[in-house]
Amino acid sequence: MGDIVTVVSAALSVLGAIVAGVMTTWSARRNAMFEHRLAAERHEASKAEQAQEVISRYREPLLLAAFNLQSRLHNAVGGVYMREYLNHPDEDERRYARDYTVYVLADYFCWVEIIRRDLRFLDLGDEDSNRTFHRHLNLVGSAFSSLKLPGDHFRLFKGQQRAIGELMIVSTGGRADSMTYPAFCSQLDNSDEFRRWFRRLVDDVAEVVAQDWAGNERLIRAQHALIDLIDFLDPARTRLPDDRAKLLEPPPVPQPGVAMQASPGGVWAGPEPGSPGSV
């Protein structure tokens, strides 16, 4: 009897040791998996925080650049400012109408390039927001680069857009910034290499005035895409003025003795033709 008890006791001891070992191994593995999952979550949170920090840092300048460009396009296509001031007797007024139009275009592409560089190596945590953000940027860029739209004024392929953006980048306080308008004008005057990238765009400003609504479809689509980008970045409309109307085709001018037809493009947007934002 004593031998049986001894054997059973020994067997139970061995079994207990095995169970304890299994439990210890399982517990260690579970803890390791938990720590791995926790580390992965922390990493994802860190990536998301990094991405949000980058986007937040450049949200305001990108918003302002997009707003200034859409406003200029609105006034160039639908307003009277460009028609009047491109032929102004004062050379400074003519230059401002022409060169500032090119500047706001280049300024926008500059901020897009800065953001693209900073976000290049980040795996953003919020994939949906990131995808939507880049879709808006691509729609603006595609409007300027498309070969399917009439005319070639202000047509810039993706490589040209990036090159213009790079030329505009300067360093301020150790961070990338966009060149100021006075510096831009100085570069146009004094650098042949810089001026070479912008010569055609400067000439294109007059072409906008020469074209009708259909001929400026590229700029109209770009203005619409810019408004969508602005609405995405400032949905509550707290950072920018509320006057962000999309260009809509004006109704046809009535002819004497001819009944008015409904305009397929709708009615004119804004308090007066082409005047949201500043010039």
Short mmCIF file of C-alpha atoms in Angstrom, two decimals:
data_model
loop_
_atom_site.label_atom_id
_atom_site.label_comp_id
_atom_site.label_asym_id
_atom_site.label_seq_id
_atom_site.Cartn_x
_atom_site.Cartn_y
_atom_site.Cartn_z
CA MET A 1 0.00 0.00 0.00
CA GLY A 2 2.81 2.35 0.90
CA ASP A 3 4.43 1.84 -2.49
CA ILE A 4 1.19 2.71 -4.29
CA VAL A 5 0.83 5.90 -2.27
CA THR A 6 4.40 6.81 -3.05
CA VAL A 7 3.91 6.21 -6.76
CA VAL A 8 0.66 8.20 -6.85
CA SER A 9 2.23 11.03 -4.92
CA ALA A 10 5.17 11.09 -7.29
CA ALA A 11 2.86 11.03 -10.30
CA LEU A 12 0.78 13.86 -8.92
CA SER A 13 3.91 15.86 -8.22
CA VAL A 14 5.11 15.35 -11.78
CA LEU A 15 1.66 16.20 -13.16
CA GLY A 16 1.51 19.29 -10.98
CA ALA A 17 4.93 20.35 -12.20
CA ILE A 18 3.83 19.83 -15.80
CA VAL A 19 0.62 21.79 -15.29
CA ALA A 20 2.51 24.57 -13.52
CA GLY A 21 5.02 24.69 -16.35
CA VAL A 22 2.28 24.82 -18.96
CA MET A 23 0.46 27.55 -17.07
CA THR A 24 3.64 29.51 -16.61
CA THR A 25 4.45 29.21 -20.31
CA TRP A 26 0.90 30.15 -21.31
CA SER A 27 0.89 33.09 -18.92
CA ALA A 28 4.26 34.31 -20.20
CA ARG A 29 3.12 33.98 -23.79
CA ARG A 30 -0.13 35.80 -23.05
CA ASN A 31 1.78 38.59 -21.32
CA ALA A 32 4.17 38.79 -24.24
CA MET A 33 1.28 39.02 -26.70
CA PHE A 34 -0.39 41.66 -24.57
CA GLU A 35 2.82 43.70 -24.37
CA HIS A 36 3.31 43.33 -28.13
CA ARG A 37 -0.26 44.47 -28.82
CA LEU A 38 0.11 47.35 -26.38
CA ALA A 39 3.38 48.40 -28.00
CA ALA A 40 1.75 48.23 -31.45
CA GLU A 41 -1.16 50.37 -30.26
CA ARG A 42 1.23 52.88 -28.77
CA HIS A 43 3.17 52.92 -32.03
CA GLU A 44 0.01 53.51 -34.05
CA ALA A 45 -1.06 56.25 -31.65
CA SER A 46 2.38 57.83 -31.94
CA LYS A 47 2.20 57.74 -35.76
CA ALA A 48 -1.26 59.28 -35.69
CA GLU A 49 -0.06 61.99 -33.30
CA GLN A 50 2.91 62.71 -35.54
CA ALA A 51 0.67 62.95 -38.58
CA GLN A 52 -1.81 65.19 -36.81
CA GLU A 53 1.03 67.41 -35.61
CA VAL A 54 2.31 67.80 -39.17
CA ILE A 55 -1.14 68.44 -40.60
CA SER A 56 -2.01 70.87 -37.79
CA ARG A 57 1.28 72.72 -38.29
CA TYR A 58 0.54 73.34 -41.96
CA ARG A 59 -3.26 73.51 -41.88
CA GLU A 60 -3.38 77.30 -41.59
CA PRO A 61 -0.84 78.15 -44.34
CA LEU A 62 -2.35 75.57 -46.70
CA LEU A 63 -5.84 76.89 -46.01
CA LEU A 64 -4.74 80.46 -46.67
CA ALA A 65 -2.88 79.48 -49.83
CA ALA A 66 -5.89 77.52 -51.13
CA PHE A 67 -8.26 80.36 -50.27
CA ASN A 68 -6.08 82.99 -51.96
CA LEU A 69 -5.78 80.88 -55.10
CA GLN A 70 -9.49 80.09 -55.38
CA SER A 71 -10.32 83.75 -54.79
CA ARG A 72 -7.93 84.84 -57.52
CA LEU A 73 -9.35 82.27 -59.94
CA HIS A 74 -12.89 83.38 -59.11
CA ASN A 75 -12.05 86.99 -59.85
CA ALA A 76 -9.96 86.17 -62.92
CA VAL A 77 -12.68 84.09 -64.60
CA GLY A 78 -15.87 85.72 -63.35
CA GLY A 79 -14.98 89.21 -62.21
CA VAL A 80 -14.03 92.49 -63.79
CA TYR A 81 -10.83 93.12 -61.84
CA MET A 82 -8.48 91.27 -64.19
CA ARG A 83 -9.93 92.80 -67.32
CA GLU A 84 -9.55 96.29 -65.92
CA TYR A 85 -6.17 96.04 -64.23
CA LEU A 86 -4.27 94.08 -66.86
CA ASN A 87 -4.79 97.18 -69.03
CA HIS A 88 -4.35 99.74 -66.27
CA PRO A 89 -2.27 102.81 -67.21
CA ASP A 90 -0.13 102.28 -64.10
CA GLU A 91 2.58 99.66 -64.69
CA ASP A 92 2.63 98.69 -60.99
CA GLU A 93 -1.09 97.92 -61.12
CA ARG A 94 -0.64 95.86 -64.28
CA ARG A 95 2.22 93.94 -62.74
CA TYR A 96 0.32 93.21 -59.55
CA ALA A 97 -2.66 91.88 -61.51
CA ARG A 98 -0.36 89.64 -63.54
CA ASP A 99 2.39 88.56 -61.14
CA TYR A 100 0.32 88.12 -58.00
CA THR A 101 -1.94 85.73 -59.89
CA VAL A 102 1.08 83.57 -60.66
CA TYR A 103 2.37 83.98 -57.11
CA VAL A 104 -0.74 82.61 -55.40
CA LEU A 105 -0.64 79.61 -57.73
CA ALA A 106 3.01 78.96 -56.89
CA ASP A 107 2.40 79.57 -53.18
CA TYR A 108 -0.29 76.88 -53.11
CA PHE A 109 1.93 74.32 -54.84
CA CYS A 110 4.71 75.24 -52.41
CA TRP A 111 2.64 74.28 -49.36
CA VAL A 112 1.46 71.10 -51.05
CA GLU A 113 5.10 70.16 -51.67
CA ILE A 114 6.12 70.97 -48.09
CA ILE A 115 3.33 68.80 -46.70
CA ARG A 116 4.11 66.00 -49.13
CA ARG A 117 7.74 65.96 -47.97
CA ASP A 118 6.87 65.88 -44.28
CA LEU A 119 4.22 63.19 -44.67
CA ARG A 120 6.24 61.01 -47.04
CA PHE A 121 7.65 58.67 -44.41
CA LEU A 122 4.69 58.68 -42.04
CA ASP A 123 2.22 55.80 -41.91
CA LEU A 124 -0.81 57.81 -40.86
CA GLY A 125 -3.04 56.36 -38.20
CA ASP A 126 -6.31 57.75 -39.54
CA GLU A 127 -6.32 56.20 -42.99
CA ASP A 128 -9.76 57.48 -44.01
CA SER A 129 -8.96 61.12 -43.24
CA ASN A 130 -5.54 60.81 -44.84
CA ARG A 131 -7.02 59.25 -47.97
CA THR A 132 -9.66 61.99 -48.22
CA PHE A 133 -7.07 64.72 -47.67
CA HIS A 134 -4.82 63.42 -50.44
CA ARG A 135 -7.81 62.90 -52.73
CA HIS A 136 -8.64 66.61 -52.43
CA LEU A 137 -5.02 67.56 -53.15
CA ASN A 138 -4.99 65.25 -56.17
CA LEU A 139 -8.22 66.70 -57.55
CA VAL A 140 -6.75 70.20 -57.50
CA GLY A 141 -3.53 69.00 -59.10
CA SER A 142 -5.39 66.97 -61.72
CA ALA A 143 -7.47 69.97 -62.77
CA PHE A 144 -4.27 71.85 -63.61
CA SER A 145 -2.55 68.89 -65.29
CA SER A 146 -5.41 67.39 -67.31
CA LEU A 147 -5.01 67.06 -71.06
CA LYS A 148 -8.75 66.54 -71.49
CA LEU A 149 -9.66 70.14 -70.69
CA PRO A 150 -9.64 72.85 -73.38
CA GLY A 151 -6.72 75.21 -73.74
CA ASP A 152 -3.21 74.97 -72.34
CA HIS A 153 -3.08 78.17 -70.31
CA PHE A 154 -2.21 77.36 -66.70
CA ARG A 155 -1.77 73.70 -67.61
CA LEU A 156 0.92 72.28 -65.36
CA PHE A 157 1.86 68.62 -65.29
CA LYS A 158 2.55 66.99 -61.93
CA GLY A 159 6.32 67.30 -62.27
CA GLN A 160 6.00 70.99 -63.12
CA GLN A 161 3.72 71.54 -60.13
CA ARG A 162 6.29 69.96 -57.83
CA ALA A 163 9.16 71.89 -59.42
CA ILE A 164 7.36 75.19 -58.92
CA GLY A 165 6.60 74.22 -55.34
CA GLU A 166 10.27 73.39 -54.69
CA LEU A 167 11.43 76.70 -56.16
CA MET A 168 9.19 78.56 -53.73
CA ILE A 169 10.45 76.80 -50.57
CA VAL A 170 12.61 78.84 -48.20
CA SER A 171 13.80 78.14 -44.66
CA THR A 172 12.45 80.23 -41.80
CA GLY A 173 13.61 79.44 -38.29
CA GLY A 174 14.76 76.00 -39.34
CA ARG A 175 11.41 75.12 -40.90
CA ALA A 176 10.25 75.09 -44.49
CA ASP A 177 8.22 78.12 -45.51
CA SER A 178 6.92 79.70 -48.70
CA MET A 179 8.62 82.61 -50.38
CA THR A 180 6.99 86.00 -49.81
CA TYR A 181 5.49 87.98 -52.68
CA PRO A 182 8.24 90.66 -52.66
CA ALA A 183 10.91 87.94 -52.77
CA PHE A 184 9.03 86.24 -55.61
CA CYS A 185 8.96 89.49 -57.64
CA SER A 186 12.66 90.02 -56.96
CA GLN A 187 13.45 86.53 -58.21
CA LEU A 188 11.41 87.13 -61.36
CA ASP A 189 13.42 90.29 -62.01
CA ASN A 190 16.89 89.03 -61.16
CA SER A 191 17.10 85.28 -61.77
CA ASP A 192 16.93 83.96 -65.32
CA GLU A 193 16.62 80.37 -64.09
CA PHE A 194 13.76 81.24 -61.74
CA ARG A 195 11.97 83.35 -64.36
CA ARG A 196 12.23 80.50 -66.88
CA TRP A 197 9.80 78.39 -64.82
CA PHE A 198 7.23 81.17 -64.60
CA ARG A 199 7.47 82.99 -67.94
CA ARG A 200 4.66 81.03 -69.58
CA LEU A 201 2.39 81.37 -66.53
CA VAL A 202 2.88 85.14 -66.52
CA ASP A 203 1.80 85.23 -70.17
CA ASP A 204 -1.13 82.90 -69.42
CA VAL A 205 -2.80 85.51 -67.20
CA ALA A 206 -3.84 87.55 -70.23
CA GLU A 207 -5.18 84.38 -71.88
CA VAL A 208 -7.65 83.91 -69.02
CA VAL A 209 -9.26 87.23 -69.89
CA ALA A 210 -9.26 86.40 -73.61
CA GLN A 211 -11.10 83.09 -73.09
CA ASP A 212 -14.81 82.59 -72.57
CA TRP A 213 -16.40 80.43 -69.88
CA ALA A 214 -15.77 77.16 -71.74
CA GLY A 215 -12.19 78.10 -72.51
CA ASN A 216 -11.47 78.58 -68.80
CA GLU A 217 -12.91 75.23 -67.71
CA ARG A 218 -9.55 74.19 -66.26
CA LEU A 219 -9.50 77.12 -63.85
CA ILE A 220 -13.18 76.64 -62.98
CA ARG A 221 -12.61 72.99 -62.08
CA ALA A 222 -9.53 73.91 -60.06
CA GLN A 223 -11.51 76.55 -58.17
CA HIS A 224 -14.25 74.05 -57.36
CA ALA A 225 -11.67 71.50 -56.14
CA LEU A 226 -10.01 74.16 -53.99
CA ILE A 227 -13.34 75.00 -52.35
CA ASP A 228 -13.85 71.31 -51.56
CA LEU A 229 -10.35 71.16 -50.02
CA ILE A 230 -11.07 74.27 -47.94
CA ASP A 231 -14.37 72.81 -46.73
CA PHE A 232 -12.56 69.60 -45.72
CA LEU A 233 -9.87 71.47 -43.77
CA ASP A 234 -12.25 74.02 -42.26
CA PRO A 235 -15.66 72.32 -42.06
CA ALA A 236 -16.93 74.59 -39.27
CA ARG A 237 -15.89 77.69 -41.27
CA THR A 238 -14.08 79.16 -38.29
CA ARG A 239 -10.60 79.71 -39.75
CA LEU A 240 -11.46 81.51 -42.99
CA PRO A 241 -14.10 83.95 -44.22
CA ASP A 242 -17.39 82.39 -45.17
CA ASP A 243 -17.33 83.80 -48.73
CA ARG A 244 -16.12 80.67 -50.48
CA ALA A 245 -18.61 80.33 -53.32
CA LYS A 246 -17.92 78.09 -56.29
CA LEU A 247 -17.93 79.66 -59.71
CA LEU A 248 -21.24 79.12 -61.48
CA GLU A 249 -21.92 79.96 -65.09
CA PRO A 250 -23.65 83.33 -65.45
CA PRO A 251 -27.02 83.45 -67.16
CA PRO A 252 -26.94 84.45 -70.83
CA VAL A 253 -27.24 88.13 -71.68
CA PRO A 254 -30.79 88.76 -72.91
CA GLN A 255 -31.11 89.85 -76.52
CA PRO A 256 -33.79 92.32 -77.58
CA GLY A 257 -36.93 90.47 -78.63
CA VAL A 258 -35.56 87.06 -77.56
CA ALA A 259 -37.16 85.16 -74.68
CA MET A 260 -34.80 84.16 -71.87
CA GLN A 261 -33.87 80.50 -71.66
CA ALA A 262 -32.97 78.72 -68.45
CA SER A 263 -29.21 78.56 -67.99
CA PRO A 264 -27.97 74.97 -67.59
CA GLY A 265 -25.12 76.20 -65.41
CA GLY A 266 -27.35 77.88 -62.83
CA VAL A 267 -27.10 81.44 -61.62
CA TRP A 268 -24.13 83.54 -60.73
CA ALA A 269 -22.67 82.91 -57.28
CA GLY A 270 -21.70 85.72 -54.94
CA PRO A 271 -22.91 89.22 -54.16
CA GLU A 272 -21.40 90.50 -57.39
CA PRO A 273 -19.67 88.76 -60.30
CA GLY A 274 -16.43 87.17 -59.23
CA SER A 275 -15.80 88.99 -55.99
CA PRO A 276 -15.42 86.57 -53.07
CA GLY A 277 -12.21 87.16 -51.17
CA SER A 278 -9.53 89.72 -51.83
CA VAL A 279 -7.72 90.59 -55.04
#
